[in-house]
Amino acid sequence: MLEPRRKTRTLSAELADTLGQRIRNQEYPPGTKLPKEMDIMEEFGVSRTVVREAISHLQAAGMAETRHGIGTFALLPEDNGFFRVHPDQISTLRDTIALLELRIGLETEAAALAATRRTDENLSKMQRALTAFKASIEAGENAVQADFQFHTEIALATQNNHFIQFMALLGERVIPRSRLNPNNDPSPARQAYLQRVHQEHESIFNAILNQDVDAARAASRTHLSNSRERLRMGEIKAK
């Protein structure tokens, strides 16, 4: 808990330092959602004002981004010198398919590396992401956050920061339906589509669990290639 008697400005700076360190240590992997304001207030014993000022510090440092109606997400600093894909570069169906082609090359190898390097903790987090994805389907939700989290956990399991940073630079917009059809849709067709995605995720997870490099590579390629074909066939429609 932070010392409550200190000035608000000092508390917010200390809180920003603590949260920033968690982002750098991958406790909050870049691209994932930060805890809710109330959760941070309870953990550190600070006011809502302190939390909001701390988040502002992180935003100014390029380590957080608030998306209205969704939440605040961890980011890498803008001046890191790494390749970036800006939102206006993936605003159309054609752009999204092009990005998937890039992902096929990179994430296929990430899955293969994860199969050789994953830890028990990595597996546990992947399983939690799968469970969250299934729960989202059952609730009639779009499962975008859980989907992105699963792919992020694979990147983390490579133990290679470049794969982690690649996913962080893209964020949840790497999931096509987060942009092309972002609304929740409980229709049978959407539910069936998400069930197929879930099964593909499970195939990747099982290959990584079994440390089967070839199977992990193949399952990841199949999943991302299927995503590309589903886009082309119009299962995810551009608005």
Tab-separated table of N, CA and C in Angstrom, residues 43-192:
chain	number	residue	atom	x	y	z
A	43	GLU	N	-6.043	-2.064	-4.052
A	43	GLU	CA	-4.719	-2.662	-3.845
A	43	GLU	C	-3.745	-1.689	-3.195
A	44	PHE	N	-3.773	-0.422	-3.646
A	44	PHE	CA	-2.767	0.534	-3.179
A	44	PHE	C	-3.297	1.500	-2.121
A	45	GLY	N	-4.599	1.437	-1.833
A	45	GLY	CA	-5.150	2.305	-0.806
A	45	GLY	C	-5.102	3.772	-1.171
A	46	VAL	N	-5.387	4.078	-2.435
A	46	VAL	CA	-5.338	5.464	-2.895
A	46	VAL	C	-6.699	5.865	-3.464
A	47	SER	N	-6.848	7.146	-3.723
A	47	SER	CA	-8.120	7.667	-4.226
A	47	SER	C	-8.230	7.485	-5.733
A	48	ARG	N	-9.438	7.705	-6.234
A	48	ARG	CA	-9.656	7.647	-7.679
A	48	ARG	C	-8.824	8.714	-8.402
A	49	THR	N	-8.689	9.875	-7.773
A	49	THR	CA	-7.898	10.953	-8.375
A	49	THR	C	-6.450	10.527	-8.563
A	50	VAL	N	-5.885	9.871	-7.549
A	50	VAL	CA	-4.503	9.398	-7.643
A	50	VAL	C	-4.361	8.398	-8.783
A	51	VAL	N	-5.310	7.474	-8.893
A	51	VAL	CA	-5.252	6.467	-9.953
A	51	VAL	C	-5.303	7.128	-11.326
A	52	ARG	N	-6.216	8.066	-11.484
A	52	ARG	CA	-6.366	8.715	-12.794
A	52	ARG	C	-5.135	9.545	-13.159
A	53	GLU	N	-4.530	10.191	-12.164
A	53	GLU	CA	-3.311	10.944	-12.438
A	53	GLU	C	-2.166	9.998	-12.801
A	54	ALA	N	-2.106	8.845	-12.135
A	54	ALA	CA	-1.062	7.862	-12.448
A	54	ALA	C	-1.223	7.339	-13.872
A	55	ILE	N	-2.469	7.070	-14.254
A	55	ILE	CA	-2.719	6.605	-15.620
A	55	ILE	C	-2.318	7.684	-16.615
A	56	SER	N	-2.569	8.953	-16.270
A	56	SER	CA	-2.166	10.059	-17.143
A	56	SER	C	-0.648	10.095	-17.311
A	57	HIS	N	0.073	9.817	-16.214
A	57	HIS	CA	1.535	9.751	-16.294
A	57	HIS	C	1.953	8.660	-17.281
A	58	LEU	N	1.318	7.493	-17.179
A	58	LEU	CA	1.659	6.374	-18.059
A	58	LEU	C	1.328	6.705	-19.507
A	59	GLN	N	0.205	7.382	-19.721
A	59	GLN	CA	-0.165	7.779	-21.081
A	59	GLN	C	0.865	8.741	-21.663
A	60	ALA	N	1.298	9.703	-20.837
A	60	ALA	CA	2.292	10.672	-21.293
A	60	ALA	C	3.618	9.997	-21.633
A	61	ALA	N	3.917	8.904	-20.921
A	61	ALA	CA	5.159	8.163	-21.155
A	61	ALA	C	5.017	7.151	-22.283
A	62	GLY	N	3.830	7.065	-22.883
A	62	GLY	CA	3.602	6.115	-23.957
A	62	GLY	C	3.482	4.683	-23.491
A	63	MET	N	3.104	4.496	-22.203
A	63	MET	CA	3.009	3.140	-21.649
A	63	MET	C	1.575	2.700	-21.407
A	64	ALA	N	0.612	3.547	-21.724
A	64	ALA	CA	-0.795	3.180	-21.540
A	64	ALA	C	-1.655	3.921	-22.544
A	65	GLU	N	-2.755	3.288	-22.907
A	65	GLU	CA	-3.704	3.879	-23.849
A	65	GLU	C	-5.108	3.578	-23.350
A	66	THR	N	-5.929	4.601	-23.201
A	66	THR	CA	-7.310	4.413	-22.756
A	66	THR	C	-8.228	4.424	-23.963
A	67	ARG	N	-9.028	3.373	-24.084
A	67	ARG	CA	-9.997	3.268	-25.175
A	67	ARG	C	-11.375	3.406	-24.555
A	68	HIS	N	-12.051	4.454	-24.895
A	68	HIS	CA	-13.316	4.796	-24.259
A	68	HIS	C	-14.320	3.650	-24.378
A	69	GLY	N	-14.894	3.314	-23.226
A	69	GLY	CA	-15.883	2.255	-23.184
A	69	GLY	C	-15.291	0.870	-23.099
A	70	ILE	N	-13.969	0.764	-23.168
A	70	ILE	CA	-13.326	-0.559	-23.135
A	70	ILE	C	-12.407	-0.684	-21.928
A	71	GLY	N	-11.487	0.271	-21.767
A	71	GLY	CA	-10.564	0.213	-20.639
A	71	GLY	C	-9.220	0.809	-21.009
A	72	THR	N	-8.253	0.658	-20.111
A	72	THR	CA	-6.905	1.160	-20.323
A	72	THR	C	-5.968	-0.003	-20.568
A	73	PHE	N	-5.123	0.121	-21.587
A	73	PHE	CA	-4.259	-0.971	-22.006
A	73	PHE	C	-2.793	-0.591	-21.867
A	74	ALA	N	-1.995	-1.571	-21.502
A	74	ALA	CA	-0.553	-1.375	-21.400
A	74	ALA	C	0.046	-1.273	-22.798
A	75	LEU	N	1.054	-0.411	-22.938
A	75	LEU	CA	1.732	-0.216	-24.216
A	75	LEU	C	3.232	-0.171	-24.002
A	76	LEU	N	3.959	-0.321	-25.109
A	76	LEU	CA	5.378	-0.018	-25.094
A	76	LEU	C	5.545	1.463	-25.396
A	77	PRO	N	6.625	2.097	-24.940
A	77	PRO	CA	6.845	3.500	-25.268
A	77	PRO	C	6.928	3.709	-26.770
A	78	GLU	N	6.434	4.853	-27.235
A	78	GLU	CA	6.407	5.142	-28.663
A	78	GLU	C	7.812	5.240	-29.264
A	79	ASP	N	8.810	5.597	-28.448
A	79	ASP	CA	10.136	5.829	-28.996
A	79	ASP	C	11.017	4.593	-28.939
A	80	ASN	N	10.411	3.401	-28.941
A	80	ASN	CA	11.216	2.190	-28.810
A	80	ASN	C	11.926	1.805	-30.091
A	81	GLY	N	11.587	2.447	-31.216
A	81	GLY	CA	12.297	2.170	-32.455
A	81	GLY	C	11.833	0.937	-33.188
A	82	PHE	N	10.806	0.267	-32.709
A	82	PHE	CA	10.341	-0.947	-33.345
A	82	PHE	C	9.321	-0.646	-34.430
A	83	PHE	N	9.180	-1.600	-35.315
A	83	PHE	CA	8.160	-1.560	-36.354
A	83	PHE	C	6.784	-1.339	-35.740
A	84	ARG	N	5.972	-0.488	-36.402
A	84	ARG	CA	4.636	-0.219	-35.895
A	84	ARG	C	3.619	-0.331	-37.021
A	85	VAL	N	2.413	-0.785	-36.670
A	85	VAL	CA	1.300	-0.782	-37.604
A	85	VAL	C	0.261	0.158	-37.024
A	86	HIS	N	-0.010	1.264	-37.704
A	86	HIS	CA	-0.950	2.254	-37.201
A	86	HIS	C	-2.378	1.872	-37.584
A	87	PRO	N	-3.370	2.331	-36.820
A	87	PRO	CA	-4.765	1.962	-37.085
A	87	PRO	C	-5.230	2.238	-38.503
A	88	ASP	N	-4.750	3.346	-39.098
A	88	ASP	CA	-5.211	3.658	-40.451
A	88	ASP	C	-4.607	2.748	-41.505
A	89	GLN	N	-3.633	1.918	-41.086
A	89	GLN	CA	-3.054	0.959	-42.014
A	89	GLN	C	-3.796	-0.372	-42.019
A	90	ILE	N	-4.750	-0.543	-41.117
A	90	ILE	CA	-5.519	-1.789	-41.060
A	90	ILE	C	-7.004	-1.470	-40.948
A	91	SER	N	-7.431	-0.488	-41.717
A	91	SER	CA	-8.813	-0.034	-41.614
A	91	SER	C	-9.756	-0.723	-42.582
A	92	THR	N	-9.219	-1.479	-43.543
A	92	THR	CA	-10.064	-2.134	-44.538
A	92	THR	C	-9.866	-3.637	-44.504
A	93	LEU	N	-10.748	-4.340	-45.182
A	93	LEU	CA	-10.637	-5.796	-45.271
A	93	LEU	C	-9.333	-6.208	-45.943
A	94	ARG	N	-8.962	-5.508	-47.001
A	94	ARG	CA	-7.702	-5.807	-47.698
A	94	ARG	C	-6.505	-5.649	-46.750
A	95	ASP	N	-6.509	-4.564	-45.968
A	95	ASP	CA	-5.431	-4.333	-45.002
A	95	ASP	C	-5.367	-5.451	-43.965
A	96	THR	N	-6.544	-5.876	-43.504
A	96	THR	CA	-6.602	-6.900	-42.469
A	96	THR	C	-6.057	-8.229	-42.987
A	97	ILE	N	-6.375	-8.566	-44.213
A	97	ILE	CA	-5.855	-9.797	-44.811
A	97	ILE	C	-4.341	-9.706	-44.964
A	98	ALA	N	-3.844	-8.537	-45.361
A	98	ALA	CA	-2.397	-8.351	-45.492
A	98	ALA	C	-1.698	-8.534	-44.150
A	99	LEU	N	-2.305	-8.008	-43.088
A	99	LEU	CA	-1.727	-8.179	-41.755
A	99	LEU	C	-1.727	-9.646	-41.338
A	100	LEU	N	-2.792	-10.361	-41.662
A	100	LEU	CA	-2.842	-11.786	-41.338
A	100	LEU	C	-1.728	-12.552	-42.055
A	101	GLU	N	-1.398	-12.152	-43.262
A	101	GLU	CA	-0.307	-12.812	-43.978
A	101	GLU	C	1.013	-12.620	-43.241
A	102	LEU	N	1.212	-11.423	-42.690
A	102	LEU	CA	2.406	-11.180	-41.870
A	102	LEU	C	2.367	-12.032	-40.612
A	103	ARG	N	1.203	-12.084	-39.964
A	103	ARG	CA	1.071	-12.857	-38.734
A	103	ARG	C	1.322	-14.349	-38.970
A	104	ILE	N	0.904	-14.860	-40.118
A	104	ILE	CA	1.122	-16.280	-40.410
A	104	ILE	C	2.609	-16.608	-40.326
A	105	GLY	N	3.429	-15.741	-40.914
A	105	GLY	CA	4.867	-15.989	-40.880
A	105	GLY	C	5.453	-15.908	-39.483
A	106	LEU	N	5.064	-14.884	-38.724
A	106	LEU	CA	5.662	-14.658	-37.410
A	106	LEU	C	5.073	-15.552	-36.320
A	107	GLU	N	3.753	-15.626	-36.248
A	107	GLU	CA	3.132	-16.361	-35.146
A	107	GLU	C	3.258	-17.872	-35.300
A	108	THR	N	3.408	-18.341	-36.540
A	108	THR	CA	3.649	-19.768	-36.749
A	108	THR	C	4.959	-20.183	-36.078
A	109	GLU	N	5.993	-19.371	-36.277
A	109	GLU	CA	7.275	-19.677	-35.648
A	109	GLU	C	7.233	-19.421	-34.145
A	110	ALA	N	6.429	-18.443	-33.716
A	110	ALA	CA	6.284	-18.207	-32.281
A	110	ALA	C	5.707	-19.442	-31.599
A	111	ALA	N	4.711	-20.060	-32.218
A	111	ALA	CA	4.109	-21.269	-31.633
A	111	ALA	C	5.136	-22.387	-31.551
A	112	ALA	N	5.975	-22.507	-32.578
A	112	ALA	CA	7.006	-23.555	-32.568
A	112	ALA	C	8.007	-23.319	-31.443
A	113	LEU	N	8.421	-22.063	-31.266
A	113	LEU	CA	9.343	-21.743	-30.172
A	113	LEU	C	8.682	-21.967	-28.818
A	114	ALA	N	7.409	-21.584	-28.724
A	114	ALA	CA	6.688	-21.769	-27.459
A	114	ALA	C	6.629	-23.243	-27.074
A	115	ALA	N	6.529	-24.103	-28.062
A	115	ALA	CA	6.466	-25.541	-27.778
A	115	ALA	C	7.753	-26.051	-27.132
A	116	THR	N	8.865	-25.412	-27.407
A	116	THR	CA	10.132	-25.857	-26.827
A	116	THR	C	10.487	-25.124	-25.543
A	117	ARG	N	9.920	-23.931	-25.339
A	117	ARG	CA	10.373	-23.081	-24.234
A	117	ARG	C	9.321	-22.801	-23.172
A	118	ARG	N	8.089	-23.210	-23.387
A	118	ARG	CA	7.017	-22.831	-22.464
A	118	ARG	C	7.269	-23.385	-21.071
A	119	THR	N	6.819	-22.624	-20.085
A	119	THR	CA	6.901	-23.035	-18.693
A	119	THR	C	5.520	-23.464	-18.217
A	120	ASP	N	5.457	-24.017	-17.028
A	120	ASP	CA	4.157	-24.366	-16.460
A	120	ASP	C	3.285	-23.131	-16.286
A	121	GLU	N	3.905	-22.013	-15.936
A	121	GLU	CA	3.145	-20.771	-15.779
A	121	GLU	C	2.574	-20.314	-17.119
A	122	ASN	N	3.383	-20.423	-18.177
A	122	ASN	CA	2.881	-20.082	-19.509
A	122	ASN	C	1.659	-20.919	-19.869
A	123	LEU	N	1.750	-22.222	-19.607
A	123	LEU	CA	0.638	-23.115	-19.925
A	123	LEU	C	-0.610	-22.748	-19.124
A	124	SER	N	-0.405	-22.416	-17.870
A	124	SER	CA	-1.536	-22.047	-17.019
A	124	SER	C	-2.242	-20.807	-17.545
A	125	LYS	N	-1.466	-19.823	-17.982
A	125	LYS	CA	-2.058	-18.592	-18.499
A	125	LYS	C	-2.746	-18.819	-19.833
A	126	MET	N	-2.177	-19.678	-20.666
A	126	MET	CA	-2.844	-20.022	-21.924
A	126	MET	C	-4.183	-20.695	-21.646
A	127	GLN	N	-4.181	-21.594	-20.668
A	127	GLN	CA	-5.421	-22.292	-20.328
A	127	GLN	C	-6.467	-21.319	-19.797
A	128	ARG	N	-6.048	-20.340	-19.014
A	128	ARG	CA	-6.998	-19.342	-18.518
A	128	ARG	C	-7.590	-18.529	-19.666
A	129	ALA	N	-6.761	-18.219	-20.644
A	129	ALA	CA	-7.262	-17.476	-21.805
A	129	ALA	C	-8.270	-18.308	-22.586
A	130	LEU	N	-8.002	-19.611	-22.724
A	130	LEU	CA	-8.954	-20.498	-23.404
A	130	LEU	C	-10.273	-20.567	-22.643
A	131	THR	N	-10.176	-20.662	-21.330
A	131	THR	CA	-11.383	-20.724	-20.498
A	131	THR	C	-12.190	-19.435	-20.627
A	132	ALA	N	-11.489	-18.297	-20.631
A	132	ALA	CA	-12.170	-17.013	-20.781
A	132	ALA	C	-12.825	-16.896	-22.152
A	133	PHE	N	-12.169	-17.420	-23.177
A	133	PHE	CA	-12.732	-17.394	-24.526
A	133	PHE	C	-14.035	-18.191	-24.562
A	134	LYS	N	-14.008	-19.388	-23.996
A	134	LYS	CA	-15.208	-20.226	-23.980
A	134	LYS	C	-16.335	-19.564	-23.206
A	135	ALA	N	-16.003	-18.941	-22.072
A	135	ALA	CA	-17.023	-18.249	-21.273
A	135	ALA	C	-17.641	-17.087	-22.050
A	136	SER	N	-16.819	-16.389	-22.825
A	136	SER	CA	-17.328	-15.284	-23.633
A	136	SER	C	-18.294	-15.787	-24.694
A	137	ILE	N	-17.975	-16.915	-25.298
A	137	ILE	CA	-18.875	-17.495	-26.302
A	137	ILE	C	-20.221	-17.815	-25.665
A	138	GLU	N	-20.168	-18.466	-24.513
A	138	GLU	CA	-21.402	-18.880	-23.834
A	138	GLU	C	-22.232	-17.679	-23.405
A	139	ALA	N	-21.561	-16.529	-23.170
A	139	ALA	CA	-22.271	-15.312	-22.772
A	139	ALA	C	-22.749	-14.510	-23.979
A	140	GLY	N	-22.494	-15.013	-25.184
A	140	GLY	CA	-22.910	-14.310	-26.394
A	140	GLY	C	-22.044	-13.114	-26.727
A	141	GLU	N	-20.809	-13.104	-26.225
A	141	GLU	CA	-19.906	-11.979	-26.434
A	141	GLU	C	-18.936	-12.262	-27.577
A	142	ASN	N	-18.179	-11.230	-27.944
A	142	ASN	CA	-17.297	-11.322	-29.108
A	142	ASN	C	-15.958	-11.993	-28.814
A	143	ALA	N	-15.596	-12.117	-27.545
A	143	ALA	CA	-14.384	-12.830	-27.106
A	143	ALA	C	-13.091	-12.226	-27.651
A	144	VAL	N	-13.100	-10.949	-27.998
A	144	VAL	CA	-11.906	-10.333	-28.564
A	144	VAL	C	-10.767	-10.296	-27.549
A	145	GLN	N	-11.066	-9.874	-26.316
A	145	GLN	CA	-10.009	-9.747	-25.311
A	145	GLN	C	-9.361	-11.089	-25.014
A	146	ALA	N	-10.174	-12.130	-24.839
A	146	ALA	CA	-9.624	-13.461	-24.545
A	146	ALA	C	-8.838	-14.004	-25.739
A	147	ASP	N	-9.306	-13.704	-26.935
A	147	ASP	CA	-8.618	-14.134	-28.155
A	147	ASP	C	-7.228	-13.517	-28.209
A	148	PHE	N	-7.166	-12.207	-28.030
A	148	PHE	CA	-5.873	-11.534	-28.052
A	148	PHE	C	-4.970	-12.033	-26.929
A	149	GLN	N	-5.548	-12.273	-25.752
A	149	GLN	CA	-4.750	-12.743	-24.630
A	149	GLN	C	-4.108	-14.095	-24.931
A	150	PHE	N	-4.845	-14.981	-25.594
A	150	PHE	CA	-4.288	-16.293	-25.935
A	150	PHE	C	-3.076	-16.137	-26.852
A	151	HIS	N	-3.199	-15.309	-27.879
A	151	HIS	CA	-2.075	-15.108	-28.796
A	151	HIS	C	-0.905	-14.423	-28.091
A	152	THR	N	-1.213	-13.524	-27.155
A	152	THR	CA	-0.154	-12.868	-26.386
A	152	THR	C	0.589	-13.865	-25.507
A	153	GLU	N	-0.149	-14.792	-24.904
A	153	GLU	CA	0.491	-15.789	-24.041
A	153	GLU	C	1.424	-16.695	-24.839
A	154	ILE	N	1.091	-16.981	-26.082
A	154	ILE	CA	1.994	-17.760	-26.929
A	154	ILE	C	3.281	-16.972	-27.161
A	155	ALA	N	3.128	-15.682	-27.457
A	155	ALA	CA	4.311	-14.831	-27.649
A	155	ALA	C	5.177	-14.811	-26.389
A	156	LEU	N	4.542	-14.689	-25.231
A	156	LEU	CA	5.286	-14.695	-23.967
A	156	LEU	C	6.026	-16.014	-23.762
A	157	ALA	N	5.417	-17.101	-24.205
A	157	ALA	CA	6.015	-18.427	-24.011
A	157	ALA	C	7.243	-18.656	-24.885
A	158	THR	N	7.471	-17.789	-25.889
A	158	THR	CA	8.691	-17.913	-26.688
A	158	THR	C	9.919	-17.490	-25.891
A	159	GLN	N	9.690	-16.716	-24.800
A	159	GLN	CA	10.775	-16.139	-24.006
A	159	GLN	C	11.649	-15.225	-24.871
A	160	ASN	N	11.045	-14.677	-25.920
A	160	ASN	CA	11.754	-13.791	-26.849
A	160	ASN	C	10.995	-12.465	-26.906
A	161	ASN	N	11.613	-11.400	-26.415
A	161	ASN	CA	10.922	-10.126	-26.299
A	161	ASN	C	10.434	-9.564	-27.625
A	162	HIS	N	11.076	-9.918	-28.720
A	162	HIS	CA	10.661	-9.370	-30.005
A	162	HIS	C	9.266	-9.868	-30.404
A	163	PHE	N	8.971	-11.114	-30.125
A	163	PHE	CA	7.622	-11.615	-30.398
A	163	PHE	C	6.604	-10.925	-29.484
A	164	ILE	N	6.987	-10.737	-28.228
A	164	ILE	CA	6.103	-10.071	-27.269
A	164	ILE	C	5.824	-8.646	-27.717
A	165	GLN	N	6.860	-7.946	-28.146
A	165	GLN	CA	6.706	-6.564	-28.569
A	165	GLN	C	5.876	-6.450	-29.839
A	166	PHE	N	6.013	-7.427	-30.722
A	166	PHE	CA	5.205	-7.414	-31.944
A	166	PHE	C	3.720	-7.455	-31.597
A	167	MET	N	3.336	-8.364	-30.688
A	167	MET	CA	1.931	-8.446	-30.298
A	167	MET	C	1.495	-7.173	-29.578
A	168	ALA	N	2.379	-6.623	-28.763
A	168	ALA	CA	2.035	-5.410	-28.017
A	168	ALA	C	1.816	-4.222	-28.945
A	169	LEU	N	2.614	-4.131	-29.990
A	169	LEU	CA	2.474	-3.021	-30.926
A	169	LEU	C	1.134	-3.061	-31.652
A	170	LEU	N	0.643	-4.257	-31.890
A	170	LEU	CA	-0.637	-4.402	-32.579
A	170	LEU	C	-1.813	-4.234	-31.628
A	171	GLY	N	-1.717	-4.816	-30.421
A	171	GLY	CA	-2.816	-4.748	-29.471
A	171	GLY	C	-4.021	-5.547	-29.949
A	172	GLU	N	-5.159	-5.300	-29.332
A	172	GLU	CA	-6.349	-6.088	-29.646
A	172	GLU	C	-6.848	-5.890	-31.073
A	173	ARG	N	-6.408	-4.813	-31.728
A	173	ARG	CA	-6.851	-4.621	-33.105
A	173	ARG	C	-6.276	-5.686	-34.033
A	174	VAL	N	-5.329	-6.513	-33.527
A	174	VAL	CA	-4.819	-7.632	-34.319
A	174	VAL	C	-5.913	-8.666	-34.577
A	175	ILE	N	-6.968	-8.673	-33.733
A	175	ILE	CA	-8.093	-9.589	-33.911
A	175	ILE	C	-9.050	-8.961	-34.912
A	176	PRO	N	-9.231	-9.559	-36.084
A	176	PRO	CA	-10.004	-8.889	-37.152
A	176	PRO	C	-11.390	-8.417	-36.732
A	177	ARG	N	-12.124	-9.227	-35.978
A	177	ARG	CA	-13.500	-8.822	-35.656
A	177	ARG	C	-13.560	-7.647	-34.692
A	178	SER	N	-12.421	-7.293	-34.058
A	178	SER	CA	-12.414	-6.126	-33.172
A	178	SER	C	-12.607	-4.844	-33.966
A	179	ARG	N	-12.311	-4.902	-35.271
A	179	ARG	CA	-12.450	-3.716	-36.112
A	179	ARG	C	-13.542	-3.882	-37.167
A	180	LEU	N	-13.585	-5.038	-37.809
A	180	LEU	CA	-14.500	-5.212	-38.932
A	180	LEU	C	-15.927	-5.499	-38.497
A	181	ASN	N	-16.089	-6.111	-37.322
A	181	ASN	CA	-17.430	-6.401	-36.820
A	181	ASN	C	-17.360	-6.492	-35.304
A	182	PRO	N	-17.196	-5.334	-34.621
A	182	PRO	CA	-16.864	-5.323	-33.205
A	182	PRO	C	-18.008	-5.640	-32.252
A	183	ASN	N	-19.252	-5.612	-32.714
A	183	ASN	CA	-20.377	-5.768	-31.800
A	183	ASN	C	-20.599	-7.214	-31.399
A	184	ASN	N	-21.091	-7.407	-30.176
A	184	ASN	CA	-21.478	-8.744	-29.743
A	184	ASN	C	-22.624	-9.246	-30.613
A	185	ASP	N	-22.606	-10.514	-30.947
A	185	ASP	CA	-23.611	-11.089	-31.829
A	185	ASP	C	-23.885	-12.513	-31.370
A	186	PRO	N	-25.003	-12.752	-30.689
A	186	PRO	CA	-25.303	-14.089	-30.161
A	186	PRO	C	-25.939	-15.033	-31.180
A	187	SER	N	-25.945	-14.663	-32.466
A	187	SER	CA	-26.595	-15.484	-33.481
A	187	SER	C	-25.915	-16.850	-33.593
A	188	PRO	N	-26.652	-17.869	-34.010
A	188	PRO	CA	-26.065	-19.214	-34.172
A	188	PRO	C	-24.860	-19.225	-35.103
A	189	ALA	N	-24.900	-18.426	-36.175
A	189	ALA	CA	-23.786	-18.408	-37.116
A	189	ALA	C	-22.514	-17.874	-36.452
A	190	ARG	N	-22.652	-16.775	-35.681
A	190	ARG	CA	-21.481	-16.229	-34.999
A	190	ARG	C	-20.985	-17.183	-33.925
A	191	GLN	N	-21.895	-17.817	-33.212
A	191	GLN	CA	-21.497	-18.774	-32.175
A	191	GLN	C	-20.729	-19.944	-32.785
A	192	ALA	N	-21.188	-20.427	-33.937
A	192	ALA	CA	-20.506	-21.536	-34.600
A	192	ALA	C	-19.113	-21.120	-35.064
